[in-house]
Amino acid sequence: KAGVTQTPRYLIKTRGQQVTLSCSPISGHRSVSWYQQTPGQGLQFLFEYFSETQRNKGNFPGRFSGRQFSNSRSEMNVSTLELGDSALYLCASSLDGTSSGANVLTFGAGSRLTVL
Amino acid sequence: AQSVTQLGSHVSVSEGALVLLRCNYSSSVPPYLFWYVQYPNQGLQLLLKYTSAATLVKGINGFEAEFKKSETSFHLTKPSAHMSDAAEYFCAVNYLGNDMRFGAGTRLTVKP
């Protein structure tokens, strides 16, 4: 069974550009969550999608957006990149579609974004 | 609001020694608690989770954690450290939905 796949694994952008990151969840998983990981702030929740709808959202500016497709694949977009957006972006999928706190998140290896 | 605090950003133990990684949670309702491990250049992997079925939870790789409501703690232990345990460990709390909140992480170093 394939795990959570994130692409690209590494990318370099310059300030002001935009970036799109992709996440393919485990087959059958319908919930996809995104996290930003930085040395200074740790792991911060960005948003969660279930059945193509954003169900939860963290405290990030509107430059950060996401979407989910009918096949549960998800993308996140960051517009007008800033130096502080350099981070490891992690995607996680979950099997249980209910809003249960017991859901286990299975993480991908992440997309490491460097903004110059 | 729910949150977790991990005491100690770095922990160093000798191979074969006890591993103890501390986690305290803050939640107004009974939480779900998790421990994840992250190896370099990888995502997070679930070690174990507490969902109120039993206070002592056994996970993978010989790790276990005990939920203590009176101390609002969920410390992670392993009786005997192995070199392969060197990684970063994250405690996480969730209540409702997939809005999991993580601690700052503890980097475990295992000395030969």
mmCIF file of C-alpha atoms in Angstrom:
data_model
loop_
_atom_site.group_PDB
_atom_site.id
_atom_site.type_symbol
_atom_site.label_atom_id
_atom_site.label_comp_id
_atom_site.label_asym_id
_atom_site.label_seq_id
_atom_site.Cartn_x
_atom_site.Cartn_y
_atom_site.Cartn_z
ATOM 1 C CA LYS A 1 0.000 0.000 0.000
ATOM 2 C CA ALA A 2 1.562 3.272 -1.099
ATOM 3 C CA GLY A 3 2.085 5.922 1.548
ATOM 4 C CA VAL A 4 1.420 9.635 1.381
ATOM 5 C CA THR A 5 3.258 11.095 -1.600
ATOM 6 C CA GLN A 6 4.344 14.694 -1.739
ATOM 7 C CA THR A 7 5.804 16.464 -4.741
ATOM 8 C CA PRO A 8 8.131 18.105 -5.309
ATOM 9 C CA ARG A 9 10.478 17.069 -2.501
ATOM 10 C CA TYR A 10 12.696 20.107 -2.857
ATOM 11 C CA LEU A 11 12.230 23.441 -4.529
ATOM 12 C CA ILE A 12 13.789 26.876 -4.568
ATOM 13 C CA LYS A 13 11.839 30.038 -5.272
ATOM 14 C CA THR A 14 12.495 33.747 -5.022
ATOM 15 C CA ARG A 15 10.565 36.333 -3.076
ATOM 16 C CA GLY A 16 7.324 37.381 -4.692
ATOM 17 C CA GLN A 17 6.849 34.164 -6.629
ATOM 18 C CA GLN A 18 4.153 31.647 -5.923
ATOM 19 C CA VAL A 19 4.401 27.908 -5.356
ATOM 20 C CA THR A 20 2.077 24.937 -5.556
ATOM 21 C CA LEU A 21 2.716 21.758 -3.602
ATOM 22 C CA SER A 22 0.953 18.482 -4.219
ATOM 23 C CA CYS A 23 -0.101 15.677 -1.921
ATOM 24 C CA SER A 24 -1.508 12.277 -2.811
ATOM 25 C CA PRO A 25 -3.032 10.584 0.250
ATOM 26 C CA ILE A 26 -3.106 6.913 1.028
ATOM 27 C CA SER A 27 -5.714 5.163 -1.079
ATOM 28 C CA GLY A 28 -9.068 5.358 0.703
ATOM 29 C CA HIS A 29 -8.083 8.254 2.945
ATOM 30 C CA ARG A 30 -10.403 11.204 2.452
ATOM 31 C CA SER A 31 -8.961 13.705 4.920
ATOM 32 C CA VAL A 32 -5.804 15.631 4.085
ATOM 33 C CA SER A 33 -4.069 18.021 6.482
ATOM 34 C CA TRP A 34 -1.166 20.374 5.845
ATOM 35 C CA TYR A 35 1.490 21.505 8.297
ATOM 36 C CA GLN A 36 4.390 23.925 8.109
ATOM 37 C CA GLN A 37 7.545 22.920 9.968
ATOM 38 C CA THR A 38 10.292 25.437 10.746
ATOM 39 C CA PRO A 39 13.120 25.375 13.314
ATOM 40 C CA GLY A 40 11.732 28.428 15.057
ATOM 41 C CA GLN A 41 7.999 27.742 15.090
ATOM 42 C CA GLY A 42 7.940 23.954 14.999
ATOM 43 C CA LEU A 43 4.952 22.220 13.452
ATOM 44 C CA GLN A 44 2.069 24.529 12.719
ATOM 45 C CA PHE A 45 -1.306 23.464 11.375
ATOM 46 C CA LEU A 46 -2.256 25.085 8.094
ATOM 47 C CA PHE A 47 -5.560 23.509 7.092
ATOM 48 C CA GLU A 48 -7.478 20.286 6.661
ATOM 49 C CA TYR A 49 -9.642 19.156 3.780
ATOM 50 C CA PHE A 50 -12.274 16.474 3.695
ATOM 51 C CA SER A 51 -14.435 15.635 0.694
ATOM 52 C CA GLU A 52 -13.169 18.683 -1.195
ATOM 53 C CA THR A 53 -14.167 21.046 1.637
ATOM 54 C CA GLN A 54 -11.905 22.895 4.010
ATOM 55 C CA ARG A 55 -12.951 21.638 7.420
ATOM 56 C CA ASN A 56 -10.341 23.267 9.675
ATOM 57 C CA LYS A 57 -7.972 26.167 9.259
ATOM 58 C CA GLY A 58 -4.964 27.327 11.203
ATOM 59 C CA ASN A 59 -3.757 30.849 11.796
ATOM 60 C CA PHE A 60 -1.982 31.655 8.553
ATOM 61 C CA PRO A 61 -2.427 34.619 6.207
ATOM 62 C CA GLY A 62 -4.584 34.393 3.117
ATOM 63 C CA ARG A 63 -1.471 33.905 0.972
ATOM 64 C CA PHE A 64 -1.685 30.277 2.029
ATOM 65 C CA SER A 65 -4.498 28.386 0.373
ATOM 66 C CA GLY A 66 -5.368 24.862 -0.526
ATOM 67 C CA ARG A 67 -7.835 22.668 -2.257
ATOM 68 C CA GLN A 68 -8.795 19.052 -2.532
ATOM 69 C CA PHE A 69 -9.906 17.202 -5.606
ATOM 70 C CA SER A 70 -12.561 14.535 -5.987
ATOM 71 C CA ASN A 71 -9.894 11.814 -5.843
ATOM 72 C CA SER A 72 -8.759 13.224 -2.444
ATOM 73 C CA ARG A 73 -5.485 14.541 -3.827
ATOM 74 C CA SER A 74 -4.705 17.933 -2.394
ATOM 75 C CA GLU A 75 -2.664 20.946 -3.338
ATOM 76 C CA MET A 76 -1.551 23.907 -1.337
ATOM 77 C CA ASN A 77 -0.518 27.222 -2.790
ATOM 78 C CA VAL A 78 1.537 30.025 -1.346
ATOM 79 C CA SER A 79 1.429 33.306 -3.203
ATOM 80 C CA THR A 80 3.773 36.273 -2.958
ATOM 81 C CA LEU A 81 6.461 34.254 -1.242
ATOM 82 C CA GLU A 82 8.397 35.743 1.659
ATOM 83 C CA LEU A 83 11.732 34.651 3.086
ATOM 84 C CA GLY A 84 9.906 33.424 6.186
ATOM 85 C CA ASP A 85 7.944 30.923 4.124
ATOM 86 C CA SER A 86 11.058 28.760 3.836
ATOM 87 C CA ALA A 87 10.044 25.575 5.577
ATOM 88 C CA LEU A 88 9.262 21.905 5.303
ATOM 89 C CA TYR A 89 5.627 21.526 4.300
ATOM 90 C CA LEU A 90 4.126 18.278 5.485
ATOM 91 C CA CYS A 91 0.965 16.664 4.268
ATOM 92 C CA ALA A 92 -0.885 14.028 6.281
ATOM 93 C CA SER A 93 -3.861 11.888 5.427
ATOM 94 C CA SER A 94 -6.397 10.189 7.640
ATOM 95 C CA LEU A 95 -8.732 7.278 7.056
ATOM 96 C CA ASP A 96 -11.557 8.175 9.399
ATOM 97 C CA GLY A 97 -13.767 10.783 7.852
ATOM 98 C CA THR A 98 -15.510 11.708 11.084
ATOM 99 C CA SER A 99 -14.456 14.701 13.092
ATOM 100 C CA SER A 100 -12.875 12.457 15.672
ATOM 101 C CA GLY A 101 -9.807 13.535 17.536
ATOM 102 C CA ALA A 102 -8.661 9.914 17.616
ATOM 103 C CA ASN A 103 -7.816 9.916 13.932
ATOM 104 C CA VAL A 104 -4.259 8.905 13.211
ATOM 105 C CA LEU A 105 -2.432 11.088 10.722
ATOM 106 C CA THR A 106 -0.062 9.423 8.280
ATOM 107 C CA PHE A 107 2.545 11.862 7.043
ATOM 108 C CA GLY A 108 4.367 12.220 3.787
ATOM 109 C CA ALA A 109 8.088 12.977 3.607
ATOM 110 C CA GLY A 110 7.422 16.646 2.993
ATOM 111 C CA SER A 111 8.261 19.319 0.463
ATOM 112 C CA ARG A 112 11.200 21.475 1.450
ATOM 113 C CA LEU A 113 10.751 25.018 0.167
ATOM 114 C CA THR A 114 13.590 27.507 0.143
ATOM 115 C CA VAL A 115 12.774 31.125 -0.615
ATOM 116 C CA LEU A 116 15.688 33.316 -1.708
ATOM 117 C CA ALA B 1 -7.457 25.765 23.726
ATOM 118 C CA GLN B 2 -5.626 22.500 23.615
ATOM 119 C CA SER B 3 -1.836 22.440 23.598
ATOM 120 C CA VAL B 4 1.148 20.344 24.609
ATOM 121 C CA THR B 5 4.438 21.287 26.204
ATOM 122 C CA GLN B 6 7.500 19.129 25.784
ATOM 123 C CA LEU B 7 10.060 19.611 28.531
ATOM 124 C CA GLY B 8 13.577 19.566 27.176
ATOM 125 C CA SER B 9 14.392 20.347 23.567
ATOM 126 C CA HIS B 10 17.380 17.988 23.717
ATOM 127 C CA VAL B 11 17.823 14.758 25.634
ATOM 128 C CA SER B 12 20.982 12.694 25.553
ATOM 129 C CA VAL B 13 21.231 9.133 26.875
ATOM 130 C CA SER B 14 23.725 6.327 26.644
ATOM 131 C CA GLU B 15 22.937 3.212 24.666
ATOM 132 C CA GLY B 16 21.082 0.791 26.931
ATOM 133 C CA ALA B 17 19.886 3.520 29.301
ATOM 134 C CA LEU B 18 16.311 4.496 30.036
ATOM 135 C CA VAL B 19 14.705 6.968 27.682
ATOM 136 C CA LEU B 20 12.239 9.444 29.225
ATOM 137 C CA LEU B 21 10.721 12.195 27.101
ATOM 138 C CA ARG B 22 8.295 14.476 28.883
ATOM 139 C CA CYS B 23 5.008 15.846 27.623
ATOM 140 C CA ASN B 24 2.324 17.797 29.447
ATOM 141 C CA TYR B 25 -0.971 18.686 27.871
ATOM 142 C CA SER B 26 -3.526 21.377 28.363
ATOM 143 C CA SER B 27 -7.091 20.597 27.448
ATOM 144 C CA SER B 28 -10.432 21.448 28.944
ATOM 145 C CA VAL B 29 -11.857 18.092 27.896
ATOM 146 C CA PRO B 30 -10.385 14.600 27.759
ATOM 147 C CA PRO B 31 -7.888 14.720 24.927
ATOM 148 C CA TYR B 32 -6.512 12.287 22.443
ATOM 149 C CA LEU B 33 -2.734 12.189 22.757
ATOM 150 C CA PHE B 34 -0.084 10.994 20.366
ATOM 151 C CA TRP B 35 3.653 10.535 20.099
ATOM 152 C CA TYR B 36 5.295 10.795 16.701
ATOM 153 C CA VAL B 37 8.928 10.322 15.685
ATOM 154 C CA GLN B 38 10.743 12.085 12.861
ATOM 155 C CA TYR B 39 13.981 10.847 11.350
ATOM 156 C CA PRO B 40 16.136 13.211 9.266
ATOM 157 C CA ASN B 41 14.605 14.187 5.945
ATOM 158 C CA GLN B 42 11.480 12.210 6.624
ATOM 159 C CA GLY B 43 7.918 12.863 7.686
ATOM 160 C CA LEU B 44 6.462 11.976 11.046
ATOM 161 C CA GLN B 45 5.731 8.398 12.014
ATOM 162 C CA LEU B 46 3.223 7.406 14.669
ATOM 163 C CA LEU B 47 4.724 5.742 17.737
ATOM 164 C CA LEU B 48 1.578 5.394 19.808
ATOM 165 C CA LYS B 49 -1.701 7.048 20.719
ATOM 166 C CA TYR B 50 -3.941 7.395 23.760
ATOM 167 C CA THR B 51 -7.670 7.327 23.220
ATOM 168 C CA SER B 52 -8.900 6.581 26.769
ATOM 169 C CA ALA B 53 -9.050 2.796 26.384
ATOM 170 C CA ALA B 54 -6.061 2.237 28.700
ATOM 171 C CA THR B 55 -3.775 4.608 30.549
ATOM 172 C CA LEU B 56 -0.612 2.687 29.654
ATOM 173 C CA VAL B 57 -0.138 2.631 25.932
ATOM 174 C CA LYS B 58 2.381 0.466 24.149
ATOM 175 C CA GLY B 59 3.759 1.552 20.818
ATOM 176 C CA ILE B 60 6.246 0.476 18.231
ATOM 177 C CA ASN B 61 9.972 -0.050 18.731
ATOM 178 C CA GLY B 62 9.569 -0.787 22.450
ATOM 179 C CA PHE B 63 8.198 2.634 23.394
ATOM 180 C CA GLU B 64 5.323 3.173 25.773
ATOM 181 C CA ALA B 65 3.568 6.117 27.383
ATOM 182 C CA GLU B 66 1.386 6.530 30.432
ATOM 183 C CA PHE B 67 -1.548 8.914 30.583
ATOM 184 C CA LYS B 68 -1.782 10.592 34.007
ATOM 185 C CA LYS B 69 -4.800 12.809 34.260
ATOM 186 C CA SER B 70 -3.871 14.152 37.697
ATOM 187 C CA GLU B 71 -0.532 15.358 36.328
ATOM 188 C CA THR B 72 -1.834 16.200 32.830
ATOM 189 C CA SER B 73 1.112 14.258 31.503
ATOM 190 C CA PHE B 74 1.808 11.740 28.773
ATOM 191 C CA HIS B 75 5.507 10.941 29.081
ATOM 192 C CA LEU B 76 7.203 8.605 26.619
ATOM 193 C CA THR B 77 9.576 5.931 27.878
ATOM 194 C CA LYS B 78 11.728 3.106 26.613
ATOM 195 C CA PRO B 79 13.631 0.851 29.016
ATOM 196 C CA SER B 80 16.774 0.523 26.924
ATOM 197 C CA ALA B 81 17.891 3.027 24.293
ATOM 198 C CA HIS B 82 19.255 1.883 20.971
ATOM 199 C CA MET B 83 21.370 3.884 18.571
ATOM 200 C CA SER B 84 18.543 3.725 16.037
ATOM 201 C CA ASP B 85 16.284 5.637 18.452
ATOM 202 C CA ALA B 86 18.158 8.861 17.740
ATOM 203 C CA ALA B 87 15.560 11.149 16.181
ATOM 204 C CA GLU B 88 13.184 13.971 17.012
ATOM 205 C CA TYR B 89 10.075 13.118 18.985
ATOM 206 C CA PHE B 90 6.843 15.056 18.991
ATOM 207 C CA CYS B 91 3.967 14.916 21.410
ATOM 208 C CA ALA B 92 0.599 15.936 19.975
ATOM 209 C CA VAL B 93 -2.916 16.563 21.232
ATOM 210 C CA ASN B 94 -6.225 16.484 19.473
ATOM 211 C CA TYR B 95 -9.778 16.810 20.626
ATOM 212 C CA LEU B 96 -12.137 17.140 17.734
ATOM 213 C CA GLY B 97 -11.389 17.024 14.074
ATOM 214 C CA ASN B 98 -8.020 16.694 12.444
ATOM 215 C CA ASP B 99 -6.638 19.868 13.977
ATOM 216 C CA MET B 100 -3.767 18.149 15.742
ATOM 217 C CA ARG B 101 -1.444 20.400 17.747
ATOM 218 C CA PHE B 102 2.173 19.432 18.211
ATOM 219 C CA GLY B 103 4.730 20.208 20.863
ATOM 220 C CA ALA B 104 8.033 21.838 19.981
ATOM 221 C CA GLY B 105 9.768 18.487 19.787
ATOM 222 C CA THR B 106 12.581 16.785 21.700
ATOM 223 C CA ARG B 107 15.722 15.726 19.923
ATOM 224 C CA LEU B 108 17.032 12.461 21.336
ATOM 225 C CA THR B 109 20.723 11.687 21.049
ATOM 226 C CA VAL B 110 21.996 8.202 21.912
ATOM 227 C CA LYS B 111 25.650 7.919 22.845
ATOM 228 C CA PRO B 112 27.529 4.667 22.270
#
